[in-house]
Amino acid sequence: MTVAMLDALISEYVAGDLPEPARVLVASHIEMKPSSAMMARTLEAFAGESLEAAKTRALVSGDRCMENIMRSPSPALRLVQPREKHHVLPQALRDHLGYDLADVPWKTKLPGLKQHMIEHDKDDGSEMSLLWARPGRALPNHTHEGLELTLVLDGDFHDHRGTFGRGDVSVADEDLDHRPVAGMTKPCLCLSVLFAPIVLSGSKMGLLGDILGL
């Protein structure tokens, strides 16, 4: 993903504008990437300074009631801090799930590919899920009808854009047609947030091979 896309996601996270599945994904990314955690803290500090400036203007207005309201401390964004014990799943994700990786109820989606559906909104079609792919497993070539966010929790995958490793976020939309392939060294574990369905693309023979895991 581009730096601009990542910055926009973190900014929306700090502002509290992300829907819950995306919020959990970005919170997990921030926990895993110190550089993104630093950016989030910087944005939070900037937002706090802006709020203090607004309080000062309210005091000058002389409105005692509004002054009291504006003097009350605003709730601070809770940036998740890593705990000492190593977990493959970030704390933000474990808190959302209520369980750890060992307790994930996987279902086989395709040969060499497992999925755990965390949430599925039938009204807007969005879904949040964990995906596990064996080393070298390719997902069928596909494009998207809307936004897809993918956070790598363990291992890595690659497509024509490059390689995404632990803590990296891939952003895909209607303009991206790709074939993600898990790295060869270990299984790839990802958190996926889809806001619209994916659409299979490519040749029929190629799709058949990817579906069968050949």
mmCIF file with all atom_site columns, N, CA and C in Angstrom, residues 88-127:
data_model
loop_
_atom_site.group_PDB
_atom_site.id
_atom_site.type_symbol
_atom_site.label_atom_id
_atom_site.label_alt_id
_atom_site.label_comp_id
_atom_site.label_asym_id
_atom_site.label_entity_id
_atom_site.label_seq_id
_atom_site.pdbx_PDB_ins_code
_atom_site.Cartn_x
_atom_site.Cartn_y
_atom_site.Cartn_z
_atom_site.occupancy
_atom_site.B_iso_or_equiv
_atom_site.pdbx_formal_charge
_atom_site.auth_seq_id
_atom_site.auth_comp_id
_atom_site.auth_asym_id
_atom_site.auth_atom_id
_atom_site.pdbx_PDB_model_num
ATOM 1   N N  . VAL A 1 88  ? 1.079   -14.236 18.507 1.00 0.00 ? 88  VAL A N  1
ATOM 2   C CA . VAL A 1 88  ? 0.958   -14.021 17.067 1.00 0.00 ? 88  VAL A CA 1
ATOM 3   C C  . VAL A 1 88  ? -0.155  -13.021 16.788 1.00 0.00 ? 88  VAL A C  1
ATOM 4   N N  . LEU A 1 89  ? -1.280  -13.166 17.480 1.00 0.00 ? 89  LEU A N  1
ATOM 5   C CA . LEU A 1 89  ? -2.388  -12.222 17.327 1.00 0.00 ? 89  LEU A CA 1
ATOM 6   C C  . LEU A 1 89  ? -2.137  -11.012 18.213 1.00 0.00 ? 89  LEU A C  1
ATOM 7   N N  . PRO A 1 90  ? -2.215  -9.800  17.676 1.00 0.00 ? 90  PRO A N  1
ATOM 8   C CA . PRO A 1 90  ? -2.035  -8.599  18.485 1.00 0.00 ? 90  PRO A CA 1
ATOM 9   C C  . PRO A 1 90  ? -3.102  -8.495  19.575 1.00 0.00 ? 90  PRO A C  1
ATOM 10  N N  . GLN A 1 91  ? -2.792  -7.756  20.609 1.00 0.00 ? 91  GLN A N  1
ATOM 11  C CA . GLN A 1 91  ? -3.714  -7.607  21.732 1.00 0.00 ? 91  GLN A CA 1
ATOM 12  C C  . GLN A 1 91  ? -5.058  -7.027  21.290 1.00 0.00 ? 91  GLN A C  1
ATOM 13  N N  . ALA A 1 92  ? -5.011  -6.032  20.392 1.00 0.00 ? 92  ALA A N  1
ATOM 14  C CA . ALA A 1 92  ? -6.258  -5.410  19.933 1.00 0.00 ? 92  ALA A CA 1
ATOM 15  C C  . ALA A 1 92  ? -7.185  -6.434  19.289 1.00 0.00 ? 92  ALA A C  1
ATOM 16  N N  . LEU A 1 93  ? -6.608  -7.354  18.529 1.00 0.00 ? 93  LEU A N  1
ATOM 17  C CA . LEU A 1 93  ? -7.415  -8.388  17.879 1.00 0.00 ? 93  LEU A CA 1
ATOM 18  C C  . LEU A 1 93  ? -7.882  -9.423  18.888 1.00 0.00 ? 93  LEU A C  1
ATOM 19  N N  . ARG A 1 94  ? -7.014  -9.811  19.815 1.00 0.00 ? 94  ARG A N  1
ATOM 20  C CA . ARG A 1 94  ? -7.417  -10.782 20.837 1.00 0.00 ? 94  ARG A CA 1
ATOM 21  C C  . ARG A 1 94  ? -8.542  -10.224 21.696 1.00 0.00 ? 94  ARG A C  1
ATOM 22  N N  . ASP A 1 95  ? -8.462  -8.947  22.015 1.00 0.00 ? 95  ASP A N  1
ATOM 23  C CA . ASP A 1 95  ? -9.526  -8.318  22.801 1.00 0.00 ? 95  ASP A CA 1
ATOM 24  C C  . ASP A 1 95  ? -10.850 -8.356  22.045 1.00 0.00 ? 95  ASP A C  1
ATOM 25  N N  . HIS A 1 96  ? -10.796 -8.130  20.743 1.00 0.00 ? 96  HIS A N  1
ATOM 26  C CA . HIS A 1 96  ? -12.016 -8.137  19.936 1.00 0.00 ? 96  HIS A CA 1
ATOM 27  C C  . HIS A 1 96  ? -12.589 -9.543  19.818 1.00 0.00 ? 96  HIS A C  1
ATOM 28  N N  . LEU A 1 97  ? -11.709 -10.529 19.615 1.00 0.00 ? 97  LEU A N  1
ATOM 29  C CA . LEU A 1 97  ? -12.157 -11.911 19.455 1.00 0.00 ? 97  LEU A CA 1
ATOM 30  C C  . LEU A 1 97  ? -12.626 -12.524 20.765 1.00 0.00 ? 97  LEU A C  1
ATOM 31  N N  . GLY A 1 98  ? -11.878 -12.244 21.834 1.00 0.00 ? 98  GLY A N  1
ATOM 32  C CA . GLY A 1 98  ? -12.152 -12.890 23.113 1.00 0.00 ? 98  GLY A CA 1
ATOM 33  C C  . GLY A 1 98  ? -11.420 -14.209 23.256 1.00 0.00 ? 98  GLY A C  1
ATOM 34  N N  . TYR A 1 99  ? -10.510 -14.514 22.333 1.00 0.00 ? 99  TYR A N  1
ATOM 35  C CA . TYR A 1 99  ? -9.717  -15.741 22.413 1.00 0.00 ? 99  TYR A CA 1
ATOM 36  C C  . TYR A 1 99  ? -8.432  -15.550 21.613 1.00 0.00 ? 99  TYR A C  1
ATOM 37  N N  . ASP A 1 100 ? -7.501  -16.507 21.761 1.00 0.00 ? 100 ASP A N  1
ATOM 38  C CA . ASP A 1 100 ? -6.202  -16.430 21.096 1.00 0.00 ? 100 ASP A CA 1
ATOM 39  C C  . ASP A 1 100 ? -6.154  -17.395 19.912 1.00 0.00 ? 100 ASP A C  1
ATOM 40  N N  . LEU A 1 101 ? -5.020  -17.430 19.246 1.00 0.00 ? 101 LEU A N  1
ATOM 41  C CA . LEU A 1 101 ? -4.877  -18.201 18.011 1.00 0.00 ? 101 LEU A CA 1
ATOM 42  C C  . LEU A 1 101 ? -5.177  -19.685 18.197 1.00 0.00 ? 101 LEU A C  1
ATOM 43  N N  . ALA A 1 102 ? -4.776  -20.250 19.334 1.00 0.00 ? 102 ALA A N  1
ATOM 44  C CA . ALA A 1 102 ? -4.971  -21.687 19.564 1.00 0.00 ? 102 ALA A CA 1
ATOM 45  C C  . ALA A 1 102 ? -6.443  -22.071 19.607 1.00 0.00 ? 102 ALA A C  1
ATOM 46  N N  . ASP A 1 103 ? -7.324  -21.097 19.865 1.00 0.00 ? 103 ASP A N  1
ATOM 47  C CA . ASP A 1 103 ? -8.754  -21.386 20.000 1.00 0.00 ? 103 ASP A CA 1
ATOM 48  C C  . ASP A 1 103 ? -9.577  -20.974 18.779 1.00 0.00 ? 103 ASP A C  1
ATOM 49  N N  . VAL A 1 104 ? -8.916  -20.584 17.703 1.00 0.00 ? 104 VAL A N  1
ATOM 50  C CA . VAL A 1 104 ? -9.647  -20.177 16.495 1.00 0.00 ? 104 VAL A CA 1
ATOM 51  C C  . VAL A 1 104 ? -10.331 -21.394 15.863 1.00 0.00 ? 104 VAL A C  1
ATOM 52  N N  . PRO A 1 105 ? -11.646 -21.341 15.639 1.00 0.00 ? 105 PRO A N  1
ATOM 53  C CA . PRO A 1 105 ? -12.368 -22.475 15.026 1.00 0.00 ? 105 PRO A CA 1
ATOM 54  C C  . PRO A 1 105 ? -12.278 -22.435 13.498 1.00 0.00 ? 105 PRO A C  1
ATOM 55  N N  . TRP A 1 106 ? -11.171 -22.886 12.972 1.00 0.00 ? 106 TRP A N  1
ATOM 56  C CA . TRP A 1 106 ? -10.935 -22.819 11.532 1.00 0.00 ? 106 TRP A CA 1
ATOM 57  C C  . TRP A 1 106 ? -11.904 -23.705 10.743 1.00 0.00 ? 106 TRP A C  1
ATOM 58  N N  . LYS A 1 107 ? -12.183 -23.274 9.521  1.00 0.00 ? 107 LYS A N  1
ATOM 59  C CA . LYS A 1 107 ? -12.916 -24.089 8.558  1.00 0.00 ? 107 LYS A CA 1
ATOM 60  C C  . LYS A 1 107 ? -12.127 -24.104 7.247  1.00 0.00 ? 107 LYS A C  1
ATOM 61  N N  . THR A 1 108 ? -11.986 -25.275 6.659  1.00 0.00 ? 108 THR A N  1
ATOM 62  C CA . THR A 1 108 ? -11.265 -25.383 5.391  1.00 0.00 ? 108 THR A CA 1
ATOM 63  C C  . THR A 1 108 ? -12.101 -24.768 4.276  1.00 0.00 ? 108 THR A C  1
ATOM 64  N N  . LYS A 1 109 ? -11.524 -23.771 3.608  1.00 0.00 ? 109 LYS A N  1
ATOM 65  C CA . LYS A 1 109 ? -12.224 -23.080 2.526  1.00 0.00 ? 109 LYS A CA 1
ATOM 66  C C  . LYS A 1 109 ? -11.876 -23.705 1.179  1.00 0.00 ? 109 LYS A C  1
ATOM 67  N N  . LEU A 1 110 ? -10.582 -23.977 0.987  1.00 0.00 ? 110 LEU A N  1
ATOM 68  C CA . LEU A 1 110 ? -10.058 -24.643 -0.200 1.00 0.00 ? 110 LEU A CA 1
ATOM 69  C C  . LEU A 1 110 ? -8.868  -25.482 0.252  1.00 0.00 ? 110 LEU A C  1
ATOM 70  N N  . PRO A 1 111 ? -8.398  -26.418 -0.553 1.00 0.00 ? 111 PRO A N  1
ATOM 71  C CA . PRO A 1 111 ? -7.201  -27.160 -0.160 1.00 0.00 ? 111 PRO A CA 1
ATOM 72  C C  . PRO A 1 111 ? -6.040  -26.212 0.164  1.00 0.00 ? 111 PRO A C  1
ATOM 73  N N  . GLY A 1 112 ? -5.483  -26.343 1.374  1.00 0.00 ? 112 GLY A N  1
ATOM 74  C CA . GLY A 1 112 ? -4.371  -25.484 1.772  1.00 0.00 ? 112 GLY A CA 1
ATOM 75  C C  . GLY A 1 112 ? -4.773  -24.097 2.202  1.00 0.00 ? 112 GLY A C  1
ATOM 76  N N  . LEU A 1 113 ? -6.067  -23.843 2.354  1.00 0.00 ? 113 LEU A N  1
ATOM 77  C CA . LEU A 1 113 ? -6.552  -22.515 2.734  1.00 0.00 ? 113 LEU A CA 1
ATOM 78  C C  . LEU A 1 113 ? -7.681  -22.654 3.750  1.00 0.00 ? 113 LEU A C  1
ATOM 79  N N  . LYS A 1 114 ? -7.488  -22.052 4.928  1.00 0.00 ? 114 LYS A N  1
ATOM 80  C CA . LYS A 1 114 ? -8.499  -22.086 5.984  1.00 0.00 ? 114 LYS A CA 1
ATOM 81  C C  . LYS A 1 114 ? -8.990  -20.668 6.285  1.00 0.00 ? 114 LYS A C  1
ATOM 82  N N  . GLN A 1 115 ? -10.227 -20.593 6.775  1.00 0.00 ? 115 GLN A N  1
ATOM 83  C CA . GLN A 1 115 ? -10.829 -19.303 7.095  1.00 0.00 ? 115 GLN A CA 1
ATOM 84  C C  . GLN A 1 115 ? -11.611 -19.403 8.392  1.00 0.00 ? 115 GLN A C  1
ATOM 85  N N  . HIS A 1 116 ? -11.587 -18.323 9.150  1.00 0.00 ? 116 HIS A N  1
ATOM 86  C CA . HIS A 1 116 ? -12.480 -18.175 10.297 1.00 0.00 ? 116 HIS A CA 1
ATOM 87  C C  . HIS A 1 116 ? -13.227 -16.864 10.122 1.00 0.00 ? 116 HIS A C  1
ATOM 88  N N  . MET A 1 117 ? -14.530 -16.948 9.875  1.00 0.00 ? 117 MET A N  1
ATOM 89  C CA . MET A 1 117 ? -15.351 -15.760 9.710  1.00 0.00 ? 117 MET A CA 1
ATOM 90  C C  . MET A 1 117 ? -15.637 -15.155 11.084 1.00 0.00 ? 117 MET A C  1
ATOM 91  N N  . ILE A 1 118 ? -15.155 -13.955 11.314 1.00 0.00 ? 118 ILE A N  1
ATOM 92  C CA . ILE A 1 118 ? -15.353 -13.277 12.595 1.00 0.00 ? 118 ILE A CA 1
ATOM 93  C C  . ILE A 1 118 ? -16.682 -12.539 12.601 1.00 0.00 ? 118 ILE A C  1
ATOM 94  N N  . GLU A 1 119 ? -16.919 -11.775 11.550 1.00 0.00 ? 119 GLU A N  1
ATOM 95  C CA . GLU A 1 119 ? -18.163 -11.012 11.431 1.00 0.00 ? 119 GLU A CA 1
ATOM 96  C C  . GLU A 1 119 ? -18.588 -10.974 9.967  1.00 0.00 ? 119 GLU A C  1
ATOM 97  N N  . HIS A 1 120 ? -19.904 -10.985 9.755  1.00 0.00 ? 120 HIS A N  1
ATOM 98  C CA . HIS A 1 120 ? -20.442 -10.855 8.402  1.00 0.00 ? 120 HIS A CA 1
ATOM 99  C C  . HIS A 1 120 ? -21.732 -10.061 8.487  1.00 0.00 ? 120 HIS A C  1
ATOM 100 N N  . ASP A 1 121 ? -21.709 -8.848  7.939  1.00 0.00 ? 121 ASP A N  1
ATOM 101 C CA . ASP A 1 121 ? -22.881 -7.980  7.950  1.00 0.00 ? 121 ASP A CA 1
ATOM 102 C C  . ASP A 1 121 ? -23.688 -8.233  6.678  1.00 0.00 ? 121 ASP A C  1
ATOM 103 N N  . LYS A 1 122 ? -24.850 -8.856  6.820  1.00 0.00 ? 122 LYS A N  1
ATOM 104 C CA . LYS A 1 122 ? -25.669 -9.191  5.653  1.00 0.00 ? 122 LYS A CA 1
ATOM 105 C C  . LYS A 1 122 ? -26.266 -7.951  4.998  1.00 0.00 ? 122 LYS A C  1
ATOM 106 N N  . ASP A 1 123 ? -26.381 -6.867  5.753  1.00 0.00 ? 123 ASP A N  1
ATOM 107 C CA . ASP A 1 123 ? -26.981 -5.652  5.201  1.00 0.00 ? 123 ASP A CA 1
ATOM 108 C C  . ASP A 1 123 ? -26.058 -4.955  4.203  1.00 0.00 ? 123 ASP A C  1
ATOM 109 N N  . ASP A 1 124 ? -24.787 -4.771  4.586  1.00 0.00 ? 124 ASP A N  1
ATOM 110 C CA . ASP A 1 124 ? -23.876 -4.059  3.687  1.00 0.00 ? 124 ASP A CA 1
ATOM 111 C C  . ASP A 1 124 ? -22.862 -4.981  3.003  1.00 0.00 ? 124 ASP A C  1
ATOM 112 N N  . GLY A 1 125 ? -22.896 -6.275  3.342  1.00 0.00 ? 125 GLY A N  1
ATOM 113 C CA . GLY A 1 125 ? -22.011 -7.232  2.689  1.00 0.00 ? 125 GLY A CA 1
ATOM 114 C C  . GLY A 1 125 ? -20.589 -7.257  3.200  1.00 0.00 ? 125 GLY A C  1
ATOM 115 N N  . SER A 1 126 ? -20.284 -6.458  4.207  1.00 0.00 ? 126 SER A N  1
ATOM 116 C CA . SER A 1 126 ? -18.922 -6.421  4.737  1.00 0.00 ? 126 SER A CA 1
ATOM 117 C C  . SER A 1 126 ? -18.646 -7.656  5.594  1.00 0.00 ? 126 SER A C  1
ATOM 118 N N  . GLU A 1 127 ? -17.382 -8.027  5.665  1.00 0.00 ? 127 GLU A N  1
ATOM 119 C CA . GLU A 1 127 ? -17.006 -9.169  6.491  1.00 0.00 ? 127 GLU A CA 1
ATOM 120 C C  . GLU A 1 127 ? -15.590 -9.005  7.029  1.00 0.00 ? 127 GLU A C  1
#
